[in-house]
GROMACS .gro file of C-alpha atoms in nm:
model
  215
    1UNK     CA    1  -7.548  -2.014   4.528
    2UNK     CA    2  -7.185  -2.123   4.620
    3UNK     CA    3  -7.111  -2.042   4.237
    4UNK     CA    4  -7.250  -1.707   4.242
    5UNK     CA    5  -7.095  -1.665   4.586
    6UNK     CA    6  -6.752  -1.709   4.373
    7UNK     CA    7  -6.863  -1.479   4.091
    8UNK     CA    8  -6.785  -1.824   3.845
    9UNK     CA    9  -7.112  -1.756   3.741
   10UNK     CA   10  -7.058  -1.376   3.661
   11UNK     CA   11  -7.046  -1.260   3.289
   12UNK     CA   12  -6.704  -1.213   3.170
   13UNK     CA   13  -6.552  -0.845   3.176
   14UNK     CA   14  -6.573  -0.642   2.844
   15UNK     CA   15  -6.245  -0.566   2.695
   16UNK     CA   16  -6.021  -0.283   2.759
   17UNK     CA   17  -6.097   0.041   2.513
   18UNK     CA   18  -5.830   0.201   2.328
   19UNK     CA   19  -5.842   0.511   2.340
   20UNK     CA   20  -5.702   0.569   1.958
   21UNK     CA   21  -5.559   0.909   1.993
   22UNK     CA   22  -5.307   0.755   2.299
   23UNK     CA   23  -5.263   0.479   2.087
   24UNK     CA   24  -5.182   0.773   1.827
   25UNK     CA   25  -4.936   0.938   2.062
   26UNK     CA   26  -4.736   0.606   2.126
   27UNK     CA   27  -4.681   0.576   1.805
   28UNK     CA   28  -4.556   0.897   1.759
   29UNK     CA   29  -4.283   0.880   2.057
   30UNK     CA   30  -4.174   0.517   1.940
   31UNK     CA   31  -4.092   0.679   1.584
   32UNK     CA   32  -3.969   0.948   1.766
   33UNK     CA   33  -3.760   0.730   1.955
   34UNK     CA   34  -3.644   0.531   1.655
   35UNK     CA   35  -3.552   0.869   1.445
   36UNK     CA   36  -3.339   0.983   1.718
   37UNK     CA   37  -3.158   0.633   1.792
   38UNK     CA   38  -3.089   0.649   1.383
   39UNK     CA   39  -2.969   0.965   1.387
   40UNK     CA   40  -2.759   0.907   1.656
   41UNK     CA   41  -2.566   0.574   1.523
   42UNK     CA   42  -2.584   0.768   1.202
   43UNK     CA   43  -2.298   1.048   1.402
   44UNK     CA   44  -2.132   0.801   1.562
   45UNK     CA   45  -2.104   0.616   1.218
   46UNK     CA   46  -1.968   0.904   1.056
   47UNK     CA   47  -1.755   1.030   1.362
   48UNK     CA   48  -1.585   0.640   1.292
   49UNK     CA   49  -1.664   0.614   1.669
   50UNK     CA   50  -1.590   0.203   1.685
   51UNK     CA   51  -1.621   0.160   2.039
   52UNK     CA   52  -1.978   0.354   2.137
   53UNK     CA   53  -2.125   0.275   1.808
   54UNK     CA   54  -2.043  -0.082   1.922
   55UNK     CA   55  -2.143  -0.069   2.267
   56UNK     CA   56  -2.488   0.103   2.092
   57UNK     CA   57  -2.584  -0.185   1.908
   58UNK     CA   58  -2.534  -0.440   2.140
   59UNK     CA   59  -2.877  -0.334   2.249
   60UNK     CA   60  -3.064  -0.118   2.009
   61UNK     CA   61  -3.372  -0.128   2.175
   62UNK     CA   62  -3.501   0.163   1.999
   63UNK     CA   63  -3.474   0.094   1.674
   64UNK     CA   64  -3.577  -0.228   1.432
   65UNK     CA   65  -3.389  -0.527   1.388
   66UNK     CA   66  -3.332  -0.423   0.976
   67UNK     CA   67  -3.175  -0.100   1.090
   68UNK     CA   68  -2.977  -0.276   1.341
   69UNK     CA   69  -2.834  -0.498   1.095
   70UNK     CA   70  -2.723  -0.232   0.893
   71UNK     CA   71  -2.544  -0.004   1.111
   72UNK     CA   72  -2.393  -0.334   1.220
   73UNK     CA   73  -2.237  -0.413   0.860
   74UNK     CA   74  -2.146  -0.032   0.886
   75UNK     CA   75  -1.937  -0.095   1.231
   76UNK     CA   76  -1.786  -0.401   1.058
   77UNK     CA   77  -1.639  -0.176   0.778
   78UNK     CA   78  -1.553   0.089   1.043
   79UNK     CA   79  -1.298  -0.198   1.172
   80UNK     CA   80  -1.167  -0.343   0.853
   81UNK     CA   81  -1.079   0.013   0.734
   82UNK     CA   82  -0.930   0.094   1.085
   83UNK     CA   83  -0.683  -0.252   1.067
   84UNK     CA   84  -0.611  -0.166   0.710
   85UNK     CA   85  -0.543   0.213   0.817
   86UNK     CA   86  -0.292   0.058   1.097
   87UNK     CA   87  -0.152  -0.139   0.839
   88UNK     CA   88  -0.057   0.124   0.570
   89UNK     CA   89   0.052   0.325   0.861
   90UNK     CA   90   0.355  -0.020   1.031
   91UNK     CA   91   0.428  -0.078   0.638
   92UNK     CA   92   0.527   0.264   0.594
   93UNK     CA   93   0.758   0.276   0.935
   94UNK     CA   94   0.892  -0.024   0.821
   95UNK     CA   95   0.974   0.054   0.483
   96UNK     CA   96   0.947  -0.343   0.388
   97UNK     CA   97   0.854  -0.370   0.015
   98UNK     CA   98   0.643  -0.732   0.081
   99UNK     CA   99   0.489  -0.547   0.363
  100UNK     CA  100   0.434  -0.217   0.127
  101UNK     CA  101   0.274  -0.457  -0.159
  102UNK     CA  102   0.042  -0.674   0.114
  103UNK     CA  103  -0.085  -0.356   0.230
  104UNK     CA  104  -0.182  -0.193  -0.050
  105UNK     CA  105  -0.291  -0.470  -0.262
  106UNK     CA  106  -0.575  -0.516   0.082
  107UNK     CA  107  -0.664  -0.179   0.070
  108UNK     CA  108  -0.741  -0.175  -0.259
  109UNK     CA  109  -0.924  -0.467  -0.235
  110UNK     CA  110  -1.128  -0.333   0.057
  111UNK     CA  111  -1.173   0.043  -0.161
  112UNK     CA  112  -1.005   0.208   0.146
  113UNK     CA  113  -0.922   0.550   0.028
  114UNK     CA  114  -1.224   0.583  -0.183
  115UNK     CA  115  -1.386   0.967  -0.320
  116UNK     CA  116  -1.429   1.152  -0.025
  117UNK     CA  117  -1.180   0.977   0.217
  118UNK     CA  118  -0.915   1.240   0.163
  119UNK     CA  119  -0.701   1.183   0.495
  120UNK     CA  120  -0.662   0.788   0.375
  121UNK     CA  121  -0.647   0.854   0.041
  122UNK     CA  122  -0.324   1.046   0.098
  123UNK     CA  123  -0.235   0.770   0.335
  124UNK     CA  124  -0.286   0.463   0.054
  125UNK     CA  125  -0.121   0.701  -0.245
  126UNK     CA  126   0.193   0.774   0.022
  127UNK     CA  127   0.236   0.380   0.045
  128UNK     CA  128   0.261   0.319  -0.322
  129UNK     CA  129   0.496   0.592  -0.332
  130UNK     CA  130   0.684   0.428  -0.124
  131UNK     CA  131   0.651   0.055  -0.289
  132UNK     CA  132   0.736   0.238  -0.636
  133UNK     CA  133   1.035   0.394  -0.448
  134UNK     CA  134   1.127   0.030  -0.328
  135UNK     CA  135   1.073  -0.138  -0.685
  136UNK     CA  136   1.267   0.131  -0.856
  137UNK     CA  137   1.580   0.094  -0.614
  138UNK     CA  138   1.546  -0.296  -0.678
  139UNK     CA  139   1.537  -0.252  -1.026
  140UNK     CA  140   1.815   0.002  -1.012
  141UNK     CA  141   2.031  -0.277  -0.774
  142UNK     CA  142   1.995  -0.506  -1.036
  143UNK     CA  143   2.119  -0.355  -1.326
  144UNK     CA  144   2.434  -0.230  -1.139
  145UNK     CA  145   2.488  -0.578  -1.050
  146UNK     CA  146   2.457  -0.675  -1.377
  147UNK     CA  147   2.671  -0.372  -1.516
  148UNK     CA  148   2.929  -0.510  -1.269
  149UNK     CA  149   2.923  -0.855  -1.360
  150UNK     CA  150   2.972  -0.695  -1.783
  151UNK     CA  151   3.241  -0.467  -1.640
  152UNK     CA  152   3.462  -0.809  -1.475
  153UNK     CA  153   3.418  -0.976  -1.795
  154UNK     CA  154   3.516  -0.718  -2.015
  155UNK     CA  155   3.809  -0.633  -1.799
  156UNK     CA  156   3.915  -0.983  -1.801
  157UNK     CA  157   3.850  -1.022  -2.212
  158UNK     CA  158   4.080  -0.789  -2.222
  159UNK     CA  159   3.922  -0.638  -2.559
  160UNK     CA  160   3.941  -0.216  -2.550
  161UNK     CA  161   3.631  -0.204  -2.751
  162UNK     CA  162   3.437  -0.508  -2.541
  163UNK     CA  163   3.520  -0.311  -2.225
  164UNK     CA  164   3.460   0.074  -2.359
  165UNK     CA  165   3.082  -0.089  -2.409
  166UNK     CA  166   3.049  -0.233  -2.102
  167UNK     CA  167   3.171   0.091  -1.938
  168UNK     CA  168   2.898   0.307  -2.105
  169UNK     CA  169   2.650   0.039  -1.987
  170UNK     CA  170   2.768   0.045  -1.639
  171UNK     CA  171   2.748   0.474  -1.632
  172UNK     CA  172   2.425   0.458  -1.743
  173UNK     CA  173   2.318   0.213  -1.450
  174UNK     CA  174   2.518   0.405  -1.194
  175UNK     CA  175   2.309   0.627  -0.901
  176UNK     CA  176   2.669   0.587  -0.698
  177UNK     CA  177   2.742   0.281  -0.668
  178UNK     CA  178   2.964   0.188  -0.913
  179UNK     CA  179   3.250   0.437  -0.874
  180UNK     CA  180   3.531   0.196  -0.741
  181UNK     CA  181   3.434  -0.043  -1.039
  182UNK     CA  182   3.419   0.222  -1.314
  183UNK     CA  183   3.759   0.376  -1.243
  184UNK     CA  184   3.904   0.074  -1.195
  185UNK     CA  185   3.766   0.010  -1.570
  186UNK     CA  186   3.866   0.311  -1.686
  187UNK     CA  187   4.226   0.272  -1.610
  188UNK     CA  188   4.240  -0.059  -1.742
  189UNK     CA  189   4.101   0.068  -2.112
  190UNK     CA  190   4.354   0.306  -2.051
  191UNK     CA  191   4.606   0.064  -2.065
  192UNK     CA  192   4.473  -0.116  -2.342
  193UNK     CA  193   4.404   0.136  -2.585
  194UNK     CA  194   4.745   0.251  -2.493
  195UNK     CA  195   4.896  -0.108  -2.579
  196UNK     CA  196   4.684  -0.105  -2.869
  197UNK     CA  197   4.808   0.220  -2.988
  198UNK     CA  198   5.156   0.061  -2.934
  199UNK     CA  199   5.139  -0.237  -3.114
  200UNK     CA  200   4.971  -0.074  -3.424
  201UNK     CA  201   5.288   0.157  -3.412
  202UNK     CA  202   5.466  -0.166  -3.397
  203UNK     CA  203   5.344  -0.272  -3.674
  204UNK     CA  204   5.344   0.018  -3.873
  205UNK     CA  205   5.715   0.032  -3.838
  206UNK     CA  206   5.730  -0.312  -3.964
  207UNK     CA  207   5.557  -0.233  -4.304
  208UNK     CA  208   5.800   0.063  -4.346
  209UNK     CA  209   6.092  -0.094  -4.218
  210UNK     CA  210   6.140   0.172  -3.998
  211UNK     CA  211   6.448   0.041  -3.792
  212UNK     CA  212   6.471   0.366  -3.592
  213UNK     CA  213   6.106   0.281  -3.489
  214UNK     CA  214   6.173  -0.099  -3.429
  215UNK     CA  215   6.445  -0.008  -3.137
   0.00000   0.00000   0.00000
């Protein structure tokens, strides 16, 4: 009596129905819910919208964990491409050939710039204008030194025909910055082909006896 009294004694309850065409309409609104979520990280993706794309999938409630993960490797390439964008954009300013190299040789290696990224490709292809702007002048620094360096020795040789040479090297190597050297050069094979022309009149006047010559 007691256990009736308690209902311990009653049959258990029959199980809740499903009513299959609500069961149906959840479905529905969760995919519903699920397209919209992806279609919204999708434009925030492609708007390069770091922050609320991040702040988005700190919780994506409404869409699976697989999706999730992908829009996160998405973000993560949203923020490489961003430091590498800052990057090509300091070297630049900076004009720094190491920096210039470092920069592009990441963004290469990251594809930044790729087909259809026409803003940074311009940025990555205006950076290794630059670098091969900074490697030519190096390149052009170096043979003036070295045309400088020929132009001293030849001077000091003293040879006219040692330092004419070394004189057509050093004009081809010029961009400016050789002036003081080359007419300093110039005057000095001057003076030598004009002691040259000298002597061999000297000498001429030897052969012939030429006493007028001789005085």
């Amino acid at each position: 009596a007691a256990a009736l009294r308690t209902g311990l004694a009653e049959a258990p309850a029959p199980p809740l129905r499903v009513d299959a065409a609500e069961s149906a309409a959840v479905d529905a609104a969760r995919a519903l819910l699920r397209t919209l979520a992806i279609h919204r990280l999708q434009a925030l993706h492609s708007a390069r919208d770091i922050e609320v794309l991040s702040a988005e999938l700190d919780d994506p409630s409404d869409i699976d964990e697989e999706s999730a993960e992908e829009f996160r490797g998405k973000l993560q390439r949203l923020r490489d491409e961003e430091r590498c964008r800052e990057g090509l954009r300091s070297a630049l300013q900076s004009g720094s050939k190491e920096a210039l190299a470092s920069v592009a040789r990441s963004a290469q290696e990251l594809g930044f710039g790729g087909e259809g990224d026409g803003d940074d490709a311009s940025l990555l292809e205006a950076v290794l204008e630059s670098l091969q702007g900074c490697e030519e002048r190096e390149r052009r620094g170096c043979l003036r030194m070295e045309a400088a360096t020929q132009l001293r020795k030849a001077m000091e040789a003293g040879e006219a025909h040692t330092l004419e040479r070394a004189i057509a090297v050093a004009e081809a190597a010029d961009d400016g910055g050789l002036s003081d050297e080359l007419r300093s050069a110039r005057e000095r094979l001057r003076k030598l082909r004009a002691a040259d022309g000298a002597a061999q009149d000297l000498r001429a006047a030897c052969r012939a006896g030429d006493v007028r010559r001789l005085r």
